[in-house]
């Protein structure tokens, strides 16, 4: 299986392979069983506090709008996820506004781009502006962040659309149609590989971050006719196949917050119009809390608004 | 002078407004445009008040002669006062 070489190859950022260097160890760890009490913490153990928002659609006219809320993040969250559509038209100027908004976040910020961030054909430059501001921009790769001595992993792709089970486009017919569906399929494959990397890295918590929706549950409120343009079941299949503790997406402004994959992974639509706040907050218990199954912390502390994590990239993993 | 258009022409004008809202000048996919009898209703959430005004201006321009009603909400930028436990 190949992944396009989209390594955000920032000089000086430690690129690491999986701990044993064994490459793509791909045991398809099943997703957590929501009905299994043994897989749960009672809430008194370590929790990872995840802040997340998507579809903030910033432009110069919005400068400063979210900054006050983001500035309070260190007291409330261990990391901030940005689920794409950070800009209106995907220009460098708008990306600079995004960078300014999170400048004082004081927690690691992990992002994927959305369709709007591709609109001007400047997505590479947009990614660079965000990366220069200390944001980890994922596209087919993953990052591991140390939280209270545990490894918290985020795997991200923008994703793409095509629809959901029983009502989806197929890779058949005209070249345009095949290219459309193939884009989604490759994106889902990259997400599965990146999630697999997180399992191999021994992450206590694994989060799948996309812009497009993996399930139709979180689209409730959107016209049924446009569901095929809002997400794809291939993303959910990837998430269930590789395993994750939470899937976070945006894009569906009229949707609802809560959903679940067929495999039982919780899905949250954090599009800002949906959550109605600067960000949503989720608390996830650390799996195997207090046991020795988690390797030593990879970093002592995350510097303010810097990723502070190891980036796991497909290119490095393959080498 | 107001030119009265046939109902089917209104439908295309509304479609054109939807396209303009999604396109370069506004890039606002979260705004719904619905025909309600003889008027047109805009609903949805936008990031700022200025963005809301811009959308209204565009709608009135594109739908001149039709009654445009708007119930556009400016997104709340406050930090949340609660969190969700995901046990
Ligand atoms: Fe959006
Ligand atoms: Fe989007």
PDB file of C-alpha atoms in Angstrom, chain B residues 8-86:
ATOM      1  CA  UNK B   8     -39.869  29.488 -12.214  1.00  0.00           C
ATOM      2  CA  UNK B   9     -37.507  32.411 -12.831  1.00  0.00           C
ATOM      3  CA  UNK B  10     -37.477  33.142  -9.097  1.00  0.00           C
ATOM      4  CA  UNK B  11     -36.371  29.588  -8.533  1.00  0.00           C
ATOM      5  CA  UNK B  12     -33.346  30.081 -10.778  1.00  0.00           C
ATOM      6  CA  UNK B  13     -32.530  33.386  -9.115  1.00  0.00           C
ATOM      7  CA  UNK B  14     -32.558  31.672  -5.730  1.00  0.00           C
ATOM      8  CA  UNK B  15     -30.326  28.933  -7.109  1.00  0.00           C
ATOM      9  CA  UNK B  16     -27.969  31.634  -8.400  1.00  0.00           C
ATOM     10  CA  UNK B  17     -27.861  33.265  -4.965  1.00  0.00           C
ATOM     11  CA  UNK B  18     -27.023  29.908  -3.391  1.00  0.00           C
ATOM     12  CA  UNK B  19     -24.184  29.535  -5.851  1.00  0.00           C
ATOM     13  CA  UNK B  20     -22.902  33.038  -5.194  1.00  0.00           C
ATOM     14  CA  UNK B  21     -23.000  32.417  -1.457  1.00  0.00           C
ATOM     15  CA  UNK B  22     -20.906  29.311  -1.890  1.00  0.00           C
ATOM     16  CA  UNK B  23     -18.520  30.911  -4.365  1.00  0.00           C
ATOM     17  CA  UNK B  24     -15.536  33.201  -4.117  1.00  0.00           C
ATOM     18  CA  UNK B  25     -17.101  36.381  -2.826  1.00  0.00           C
ATOM     19  CA  UNK B  26     -18.682  34.915   0.287  1.00  0.00           C
ATOM     20  CA  UNK B  27     -17.699  31.245   0.613  1.00  0.00           C
ATOM     21  CA  UNK B  28     -20.515  30.667   3.043  1.00  0.00           C
ATOM     22  CA  UNK B  29     -21.778  27.118   2.841  1.00  0.00           C
ATOM     23  CA  UNK B  30     -23.646  27.259   6.109  1.00  0.00           C
ATOM     24  CA  UNK B  31     -26.403  29.579   4.909  1.00  0.00           C
ATOM     25  CA  UNK B  32     -29.679  28.115   3.701  1.00  0.00           C
ATOM     26  CA  UNK B  33     -31.834  29.939   1.209  1.00  0.00           C
ATOM     27  CA  UNK B  34     -35.466  28.828   1.136  1.00  0.00           C
ATOM     28  CA  UNK B  35     -38.465  30.085  -0.710  1.00  0.00           C
ATOM     29  CA  UNK B  36     -41.360  30.651   1.690  1.00  0.00           C
ATOM     30  CA  UNK B  37     -44.416  31.586  -0.281  1.00  0.00           C
ATOM     31  CA  UNK B  38     -43.614  34.908  -1.896  1.00  0.00           C
ATOM     32  CA  UNK B  39     -40.625  35.660   0.277  1.00  0.00           C
ATOM     33  CA  UNK B  40     -37.158  34.170   0.637  1.00  0.00           C
ATOM     34  CA  UNK B  41     -35.769  33.152   4.023  1.00  0.00           C
ATOM     35  CA  UNK B  42     -32.059  33.033   4.859  1.00  0.00           C
ATOM     36  CA  UNK B  43     -31.028  30.960   7.891  1.00  0.00           C
ATOM     37  CA  UNK B  44     -27.758  29.676   9.299  1.00  0.00           C
ATOM     38  CA  UNK B  45     -24.737  30.601  11.371  1.00  0.00           C
ATOM     39  CA  UNK B  46     -22.002  33.003  10.257  1.00  0.00           C
ATOM     40  CA  UNK B  47     -18.750  33.926  12.017  1.00  0.00           C
ATOM     41  CA  UNK B  48     -19.227  37.702  12.271  1.00  0.00           C
ATOM     42  CA  UNK B  49     -21.863  40.407  12.052  1.00  0.00           C
ATOM     43  CA  UNK B  50     -20.089  41.965   9.076  1.00  0.00           C
ATOM     44  CA  UNK B  51     -20.266  38.634   7.243  1.00  0.00           C
ATOM     45  CA  UNK B  52     -24.004  38.556   7.967  1.00  0.00           C
ATOM     46  CA  UNK B  53     -24.447  42.057   6.522  1.00  0.00           C
ATOM     47  CA  UNK B  54     -22.466  41.078   3.449  1.00  0.00           C
ATOM     48  CA  UNK B  55     -24.728  38.075   2.850  1.00  0.00           C
ATOM     49  CA  UNK B  56     -27.856  40.161   3.273  1.00  0.00           C
ATOM     50  CA  UNK B  57     -26.574  42.763   0.823  1.00  0.00           C
ATOM     51  CA  UNK B  58     -25.819  40.045  -1.704  1.00  0.00           C
ATOM     52  CA  UNK B  59     -29.239  38.447  -1.240  1.00  0.00           C
ATOM     53  CA  UNK B  60     -31.106  41.730  -1.683  1.00  0.00           C
ATOM     54  CA  UNK B  61     -29.057  42.450  -4.794  1.00  0.00           C
ATOM     55  CA  UNK B  62     -29.591  39.037  -6.346  1.00  0.00           C
ATOM     56  CA  UNK B  63     -33.250  38.826  -5.355  1.00  0.00           C
ATOM     57  CA  UNK B  64     -34.316  42.415  -6.033  1.00  0.00           C
ATOM     58  CA  UNK B  65     -38.094  42.575  -6.124  1.00  0.00           C
ATOM     59  CA  UNK B  66     -38.548  39.636  -3.758  1.00  0.00           C
ATOM     60  CA  UNK B  67     -39.023  39.983  -0.016  1.00  0.00           C
ATOM     61  CA  UNK B  68     -35.861  38.774   1.711  1.00  0.00           C
ATOM     62  CA  UNK B  69     -36.164  37.728   5.358  1.00  0.00           C
ATOM     63  CA  UNK B  70     -33.119  36.706   7.344  1.00  0.00           C
ATOM     64  CA  UNK B  71     -32.591  34.847  10.591  1.00  0.00           C
ATOM     65  CA  UNK B  72     -28.818  34.593  10.498  1.00  0.00           C
ATOM     66  CA  UNK B  73     -27.033  33.862  13.753  1.00  0.00           C
ATOM     67  CA  UNK B  74     -23.539  35.099  14.551  1.00  0.00           C
ATOM     68  CA  UNK B  75     -21.512  32.191  15.917  1.00  0.00           C
ATOM     69  CA  UNK B  76     -20.777  32.259  19.625  1.00  0.00           C
ATOM     70  CA  UNK B  77     -17.056  32.631  20.223  1.00  0.00           C
ATOM     71  CA  UNK B  78     -17.186  32.027  23.978  1.00  0.00           C
ATOM     72  CA  UNK B  79     -15.298  29.192  25.600  1.00  0.00           C
ATOM     73  CA  UNK B  80     -17.605  26.312  26.553  1.00  0.00           C
ATOM     74  CA  UNK B  81     -18.926  26.153  30.104  1.00  0.00           C
ATOM     75  CA  UNK B  82     -19.107  22.361  30.121  1.00  0.00           C
ATOM     76  CA  UNK B  83     -17.291  19.334  28.832  1.00  0.00           C
ATOM     77  CA  UNK B  84     -18.392  15.897  27.771  1.00  0.00           C
ATOM     78  CA  UNK B  85     -17.011  12.834  29.519  1.00  0.00           C
ATOM     79  CA  UNK B  86     -16.314  10.050  27.068  1.00  0.00           C
TER      80      UNK B  86
END
